[in-house]
């Protein structure tokens, strides 16, 4: 399989900040990008050579878009299977259909992990109230009911503290197909950003530690405060998942670290088949960012070096946080990344700031 040379055109499905940062990284390597999304004034289109505004179900527009590019990628995991199939008739779609199908459905995802012996929280398929009651009897409480599809940033999730809450919880998710997960008493939440090239080589960035606020990622601390053996294990798990999915591109793997005890220390929570918010620190603390790494992988280039030259703390600028840009601009040691979104609605990701520190000198998440 030959590499796509500089001058080639990359198609990106989705027009948000991830597509925007992918397009900027692609430009650095001499590529141009064509963004496909249904939204008006999408952030990614501001930095791309071409844009198509059409629905993800518009077969004609999809075919014309894919025929105009050398490779298609995406910045969100809910790409409909039929959309990916149509695109795939005209250009390679990377990552492929298997990664999408696995990551789009929490039951398929957890079953895939379990079938490869990768530890997860206990889980059960919930297709009815009866199934929920049976799952609660088997797994116990507290537990979390999550819709199988279309959940993000805590949406489509209900915590169940007592079996009597089964019915209201089932109503709260509109009786959608779901899974029940046992509540994990985690010590910290970490993630690994891993890349896999067309040639099957993998490269993982150091595991990082994530703190959430209102179910949205607030800060990422690079590296995570875990011992080297555990960090190596987390990286190896992520690389194995990528290999089992025959994955091409960058993938985010969210994990829980459990206190020292009898069972496994690391459980996998979720796979994101795309560049990931918890990898934004790599833009400034690594020679090759997750965005460049993704472009390298899908274009069949050798992967870049994921080594960290600095420690970093990434802070998301959510909603009005972005109004602090003049202060951030005055602060030393901060790299600012703003997404060009017009309206700072509550909960909307408007940008992020990366604070860099010498290796071993980042502040603690507990501080
Ligand atoms: P998710 O949408 O699966 O990434 O879940 C969002 C957040 O909910 C996670 O980042 C955790 O903080 C929390 N969470 C999800 N699943 C569990 C679980 N099984 N046990 C404890 N906390 C969880």
Coordinates of C-alpha atoms and ligand atoms in Angstrom, one line a residue:
X1 CA 0.0 0.0 0.0
X2 CA 1.5 3.3 -1.1
X3 CA 1.6 6.5 1.0
X4 CA -0.4 9.5 0.0
X5 CA 2.1 12.2 -0.9
X6 CA 2.1 15.8 0.1
X7 CA -0.3 17.7 -2.2
X8 CA -3.0 15.0 -1.7
X9 CA -6.4 15.8 -0.4
X10 CA -7.9 14.4 2.8
X11 CA -11.7 14.3 3.3
X12 CA -12.9 14.8 6.9
X13 CA -16.4 14.0 8.0
X14 CA -17.5 16.4 10.7
X15 CA -16.8 20.1 11.0
X16 CA -16.1 20.6 14.7
X17 CA -12.9 21.5 16.6
X18 CA -11.4 18.0 16.1
X19 CA -11.8 18.3 12.3
X20 CA -10.4 21.8 12.5
X21 CA -7.2 20.7 14.3
X22 CA -6.9 17.7 12.0
X23 CA -7.1 20.0 9.0
X24 CA -4.4 22.4 10.4
X25 CA -2.1 19.5 11.1
X26 CA -2.7 18.1 7.6
X27 CA -1.8 21.5 6.1
X28 CA 1.5 21.4 8.0
X29 CA 2.3 18.2 6.1
X30 CA 1.4 19.8 2.8
X31 CA -2.1 18.3 2.4
X32 CA -5.3 20.1 1.7
X33 CA -8.6 19.1 3.4
X34 CA -12.2 18.9 2.3
X35 CA -14.7 19.0 5.2
X36 CA -18.1 17.4 4.9
X37 CA -20.8 18.3 7.5
X38 CA -24.4 19.5 7.6
X39 CA -23.7 22.5 9.8
X40 CA -23.4 26.1 8.7
X41 CA -20.2 28.0 9.6
X42 CA -18.5 24.9 11.0
X43 CA -15.1 25.6 12.7
X44 CA -13.2 23.1 10.6
X45 CA -14.4 24.8 7.3
X46 CA -12.6 28.0 8.4
X47 CA -9.2 26.3 7.9
X48 CA -9.9 23.9 5.0
X49 CA -9.5 24.2 1.3
X50 CA -13.0 22.9 0.5
X51 CA -16.3 22.2 2.2
X52 CA -19.5 20.4 1.4
X53 CA -22.5 21.3 3.4
X54 CA -24.9 18.3 3.2
X55 CA -26.6 15.7 5.3
X56 CA -24.8 12.5 6.3
X57 CA -27.6 10.6 4.5
X58 CA -27.2 12.4 1.1
X59 CA -25.8 9.6 -1.0
X60 CA -25.1 11.8 -4.0
X61 CA -23.2 14.4 -2.0
X62 CA -21.3 11.7 -0.2
X63 CA -20.2 10.0 -3.4
X64 CA -19.0 13.3 -5.0
X65 CA -17.1 14.2 -1.8
X66 CA -15.4 10.9 -1.5
X67 CA -14.5 10.9 -5.2
X68 CA -12.7 14.3 -4.7
X69 CA -10.3 13.1 -2.0
X70 CA -7.5 10.5 -1.6
X71 CA -8.7 9.2 1.8
X72 CA -11.7 9.8 4.1
X73 CA -11.5 10.1 7.9
X74 CA -13.9 11.4 10.5
X75 CA -13.9 13.3 13.7
X76 CA -16.9 11.7 15.4
X77 CA -17.8 8.1 16.0
X78 CA -21.5 8.2 15.1
X79 CA -20.9 8.0 11.4
X80 CA -23.8 5.9 10.1
X81 CA -22.7 2.5 8.7
X82 CA -24.5 3.3 5.4
X83 CA -22.6 6.6 5.1
X84 CA -19.2 4.8 5.6
X85 CA -20.2 2.2 3.0
X86 CA -21.0 4.8 0.4
X87 CA -17.8 6.7 1.0
X88 CA -15.8 3.4 0.9
X89 CA -16.9 2.9 -2.7
X90 CA -14.9 5.9 -3.8
X91 CA -12.0 6.2 -1.3
X92 CA -10.4 4.3 1.6
X93 CA -12.2 5.1 4.8
X94 CA -9.7 5.1 7.8
X95 CA -10.3 4.0 10.5
X96 CA -12.5 1.3 9.0
X97 CA -16.0 0.1 9.4
X98 CA -15.1 -2.4 12.1
X99 CA -13.8 0.3 14.5
X100 CA -17.0 2.3 13.9
X101 CA -19.3 -0.6 14.5
X102 CA -17.5 -1.5 17.7
X103 CA -17.2 1.9 19.2
X104 CA -20.7 3.1 18.3
X105 CA -22.5 0.6 20.6
X106 CA -21.5 0.2 24.2
X107 CA -22.7 -3.4 24.4
X108 CA -20.8 -4.4 21.2
X109 CA -17.7 -2.5 22.5
X110 CA -17.7 -4.1 26.0
X111 CA -18.4 -7.6 24.5
X112 CA -15.5 -7.1 22.1
X113 CA -13.2 -6.1 25.0
X114 CA -14.4 -9.1 27.1
X115 CA -13.9 -11.5 24.2
X116 CA -10.2 -10.4 24.1
X117 CA -9.8 -10.8 27.8
X118 CA -9.5 -7.1 28.4
X119 CA -11.0 -6.2 31.8
X120 CA -14.1 -3.9 32.0
X121 CA -16.7 -3.0 34.6
X122 CA -19.3 -5.9 34.9
X123 CA -22.0 -5.2 32.3
X124 CA -25.2 -6.6 30.9
X125 CA -27.4 -5.9 27.9
X126 CA -30.7 -4.1 28.9
X127 CA -33.4 -4.3 26.3
X128 CA -36.4 -4.1 28.6
X129 CA -37.4 -3.3 32.2
X130 CA -37.4 -7.0 33.0
X131 CA -33.8 -7.3 31.6
X132 CA -32.8 -4.2 33.7
X133 CA -34.2 -5.8 36.9
X134 CA -32.4 -9.1 36.1
X135 CA -29.2 -7.2 35.5
X136 CA -29.5 -5.2 38.7
X137 CA -30.0 -8.5 40.6
X138 CA -26.8 -9.9 39.0
X139 CA -24.6 -6.8 39.1
X140 CA -25.9 -5.1 42.2
X141 CA -25.9 -1.4 43.1
X142 CA -24.7 1.2 42.7
X143 CA -24.8 0.8 38.9
X144 CA -25.0 3.0 35.8
X145 CA -27.5 2.6 33.1
X146 CA -26.1 3.9 29.8
X147 CA -27.8 4.0 26.4
X148 CA -26.0 1.6 23.9
X149 CA -25.7 4.4 21.3
X150 CA -25.3 8.2 21.1
X151 CA -24.1 8.9 24.7
X152 CA -21.4 11.4 25.3
X153 CA -20.3 13.7 28.1
X154 CA -22.6 11.9 30.6
X155 CA -25.6 12.2 28.3
X156 CA -27.8 9.1 28.1
X157 CA -26.6 7.9 31.6
X158 CA -28.4 7.4 34.9
X159 CA -26.9 6.2 38.2
X160 CA -29.0 3.6 40.0
X161 CA -28.4 3.5 43.7
X162 CA -31.2 1.1 44.7
X163 CA -33.0 -1.6 42.8
X164 CA -36.3 0.2 43.3
X165 CA -35.0 3.0 41.0
X166 CA -35.1 0.6 38.0
X167 CA -38.4 1.9 36.4
X168 CA -37.6 5.6 36.7
X169 CA -34.1 5.0 35.4
X170 CA -35.5 3.1 32.4
X171 CA -38.0 5.9 31.8
X172 CA -35.2 8.5 32.1
X173 CA -33.4 7.0 29.1
X174 CA -36.7 6.7 27.2
X175 CA -36.5 2.9 27.3
X176 CA -33.7 3.0 24.8
X177 CA -31.5 -0.1 24.3
X178 CA -28.9 0.2 27.0
X179 CA -26.3 -1.6 29.1
X180 CA -26.1 -1.7 32.9
X181 CA -22.6 -1.3 34.3
X182 CA -21.4 -2.0 37.8
X183 CA -20.1 1.2 39.5
X184 CA -16.3 1.2 39.5
X185 CA -14.7 2.6 42.7
X186 CA -11.8 4.0 40.6
X187 CA -8.8 5.7 42.1
X188 CA -8.3 7.8 38.9
X189 CA -9.4 8.1 35.3
X190 CA -6.7 7.8 32.7
X191 CA -6.6 7.6 28.9
X192 CA -4.2 6.5 26.3
X193 CA -3.9 8.0 22.9
X194 CA -2.6 5.3 20.6
X195 CA -1.9 5.3 16.8
X196 CA -1.7 2.4 14.4
X197 CA -0.2 2.8 11.0
X198 CA -1.2 1.1 7.7
X199 CA 1.8 -1.2 8.2
X200 CA 0.5 -2.3 11.6
X201 CA 3.0 -0.4 13.7
X202 CA 1.6 1.2 16.9
X203 CA 2.8 4.2 18.9
X204 CA 1.2 5.2 22.2
X205 CA 1.5 8.5 24.0
X206 CA 2.1 8.4 27.7
X207 CA -1.1 7.7 29.7
X208 CA -2.7 10.9 31.1
X209 CA -5.0 11.6 33.9
X210 CA -8.4 13.2 33.4
X211 CA -10.6 15.3 35.7
X212 CA -14.2 16.0 34.7
X213 CA -16.6 18.7 35.7
X214 CA -20.3 18.4 35.0
X215 CA -19.5 15.2 33.1
X216 CA -17.3 17.1 30.7
X217 CA -13.5 16.8 30.5
X218 CA -12.1 19.7 32.5
X219 CA -8.4 19.1 32.7
X220 CA -5.9 16.5 31.5
X221 CA -2.6 16.0 33.4
X222 CA 0.3 14.6 31.3
X223 CA 1.6 12.2 32.4
X224 CA -0.8 10.3 34.7
X225 CA 0.5 9.8 38.3
X226 CA 0.8 6.0 38.0
X227 CA 3.9 3.8 38.3
X228 CA 5.8 2.9 35.1
X229 CA 4.7 -0.7 35.1
X230 CA 1.0 0.3 35.1
X231 CA 1.7 3.0 32.5
X232 CA 3.3 0.3 30.3
X233 CA 0.3 -2.0 30.8
X234 CA -2.2 0.8 29.9
X235 CA -0.2 1.5 26.7
X236 CA 0.0 -2.2 25.8
X237 CA -3.8 -2.6 26.3
X238 CA -4.5 0.3 24.0
X239 CA -2.1 -1.1 21.3
X240 CA -3.8 -4.5 21.6
X241 CA -7.2 -3.0 21.0
X242 CA -5.9 -1.1 18.0
X243 CA -4.4 -4.3 16.6
X244 CA -7.5 -6.4 17.2
X245 CA -9.6 -3.9 15.4
X246 CA -7.1 -3.7 12.5
X247 CA -7.2 0.0 13.2
X248 CA -5.6 2.7 11.1
X249 CA -5.4 6.2 12.7
X250 CA -5.4 7.6 16.2
X251 CA -7.7 6.2 18.9
X252 CA -8.5 7.3 22.5
X253 CA -8.9 4.6 25.1
X254 CA -10.5 5.7 28.4
X255 CA -9.6 3.6 31.4
X256 CA -10.2 3.4 35.2
X257 CA -7.3 2.7 37.5
X258 CA -8.5 0.7 40.6
X259 CA -6.8 0.8 44.0
X260 CA -4.4 -2.0 44.7
X261 CA -6.5 -5.0 45.7
X262 CA -7.2 -8.5 44.4
X263 CA -8.4 -7.8 40.8
X264 CA -6.9 -6.1 37.8
X265 CA -5.7 -2.5 38.3
X266 CA -6.9 -1.3 34.9
X267 CA -10.4 -1.5 33.4
X268 CA -11.2 -0.1 30.0
X269 CA -14.3 2.1 29.9
X270 CA -14.6 3.4 26.4
X271 CA -12.9 3.5 23.0
X272 CA -13.1 6.6 20.8
X273 CA -12.2 5.8 17.2
X274 CA -10.8 9.3 16.6
X275 CA -8.5 11.9 17.9
X276 CA -9.6 12.7 21.5
X277 CA -9.9 15.7 23.8
X278 CA -7.6 14.1 26.3
X279 CA -4.9 14.1 23.6
X280 CA -4.9 17.9 23.0
X281 CA -1.9 18.3 25.3
X282 CA 0.2 16.6 22.6
X283 CA -0.1 19.7 20.4
X284 CA 2.5 21.5 22.5
X285 CA 4.2 18.8 24.7
X286 CA 5.2 16.4 22.0
X287 CA 7.1 16.7 18.7
X288 CA 4.3 15.1 16.8
X289 CA 0.7 15.9 18.0
X290 CA -2.1 13.4 18.0
X291 CA -3.5 15.3 15.0
X292 CA -0.4 15.0 12.9
X293 CA -0.1 11.4 14.0
X294 CA -3.6 10.7 12.7
X295 CA -2.9 12.3 9.4
X296 CA 0.4 10.3 9.1
X297 CA -1.4 7.0 9.9
X298 CA -4.3 7.5 7.5
X299 CA -2.0 8.6 4.7
X300 CA 0.2 5.5 5.1
X301 CA 3.2 7.5 6.5
X302 CA 5.5 6.2 9.2
X303 CA 4.2 7.1 12.6
X304 CA 5.9 10.0 14.4
X305 CA 7.6 9.9 17.7
X306 CA 5.0 10.1 20.5
X307 CA 7.6 11.0 23.2
X308 CA 6.8 13.8 25.6
X309 CA 9.4 16.6 25.8
X310 CA 7.5 18.5 28.5
X311 CA 4.9 17.8 31.1
X312 CA 1.5 19.5 30.5
X313 CA -1.8 20.4 31.9
X314 CA -4.6 20.9 29.4
X315 CA -7.6 22.9 30.5
X316 CA -10.7 23.0 28.4
X317 CA -12.3 26.4 27.9
X318 CA -16.0 25.6 28.2
X319 CA -18.7 28.2 27.5
X320 CA -17.8 31.6 29.1
X321 CA -14.3 30.3 30.1
X322 CA -13.2 31.5 26.7
X323 CA -13.7 35.1 27.8
X324 CA -10.5 34.8 29.8
X325 CA -8.5 34.8 26.6
X326 CA -6.8 38.2 27.3
X327 CA -5.5 36.8 30.7
X328 CA -4.3 33.6 29.1
X329 CA -2.6 35.6 26.4
X330 CA -0.6 37.5 29.0
X331 CA 0.4 34.3 30.9
X332 CA 3.8 32.8 30.3
X333 CA 4.1 29.1 29.5
X334 CA 0.6 28.8 28.0
X335 CA -0.3 27.8 24.5
X336 CA -3.9 28.9 23.5
X337 CA -6.0 27.0 21.0
X338 CA -9.4 28.6 20.2
X339 CA -11.9 26.9 17.9
X340 CA -13.5 29.9 16.2
X341 CA -17.0 29.2 17.5
X342 CA -19.3 32.2 17.5
X343 CA -21.5 31.6 20.5
X344 CA -20.1 30.6 24.0
X345 CA -23.1 28.5 25.1
X346 CA -22.9 26.7 28.5
X347 CA -21.2 23.3 28.1
X348 CA -19.8 24.2 24.6
X349 CA -16.1 23.4 24.1
X350 CA -14.7 26.8 22.9
X351 CA -11.0 26.1 23.1
X352 CA -8.3 24.8 25.3
X353 CA -5.1 26.0 27.0
X354 CA -2.0 23.9 27.4
X355 CA 0.3 24.8 30.2
X356 CA 3.8 23.3 29.9
X357 CA 6.2 22.3 32.6
X358 CA 9.7 20.7 32.7
X359 CA 9.5 16.9 32.8
X360 CA 8.5 15.7 36.3
X361 CA 7.4 19.2 37.4
X362 CA 3.7 19.4 36.5
X363 CA 1.3 20.4 39.4
X364 CA -0.7 17.6 41.0
X365 CA -4.3 17.0 40.1
X366 CA -5.1 17.1 43.8
X367 CA -3.6 20.6 44.2
Ligands
LIG1 P1 -18.6 7.4 29.7 O1 -19.7 8.2 28.9 O2 -18.8 5.9 29.7 O3 -17.2 7.9 29.3 O4 -18.8 7.9 31.2 C1 -18.7 9.2 31.6 C2 -18.1 9.3 33.0 O5 -18.9 8.6 34.0 C3 -16.7 8.6 33.2 O6 -15.7 9.4 32.7 C4 -16.7 8.3 34.7 O7 -16.3 9.4 35.4 C5 -18.2 8.0 35.0 N1 -18.4 6.5 34.8 C6 -18.7 5.9 33.7 N2 -18.9 4.6 33.9 C7 -18.6 4.3 35.1 C8 -18.6 3.1 36.0 N3 -18.9 1.9 35.5 N4 -18.2 3.3 37.3 C9 -17.9 4.5 37.8 N5 -17.9 5.7 37.1 C10 -18.3 5.6 35.8

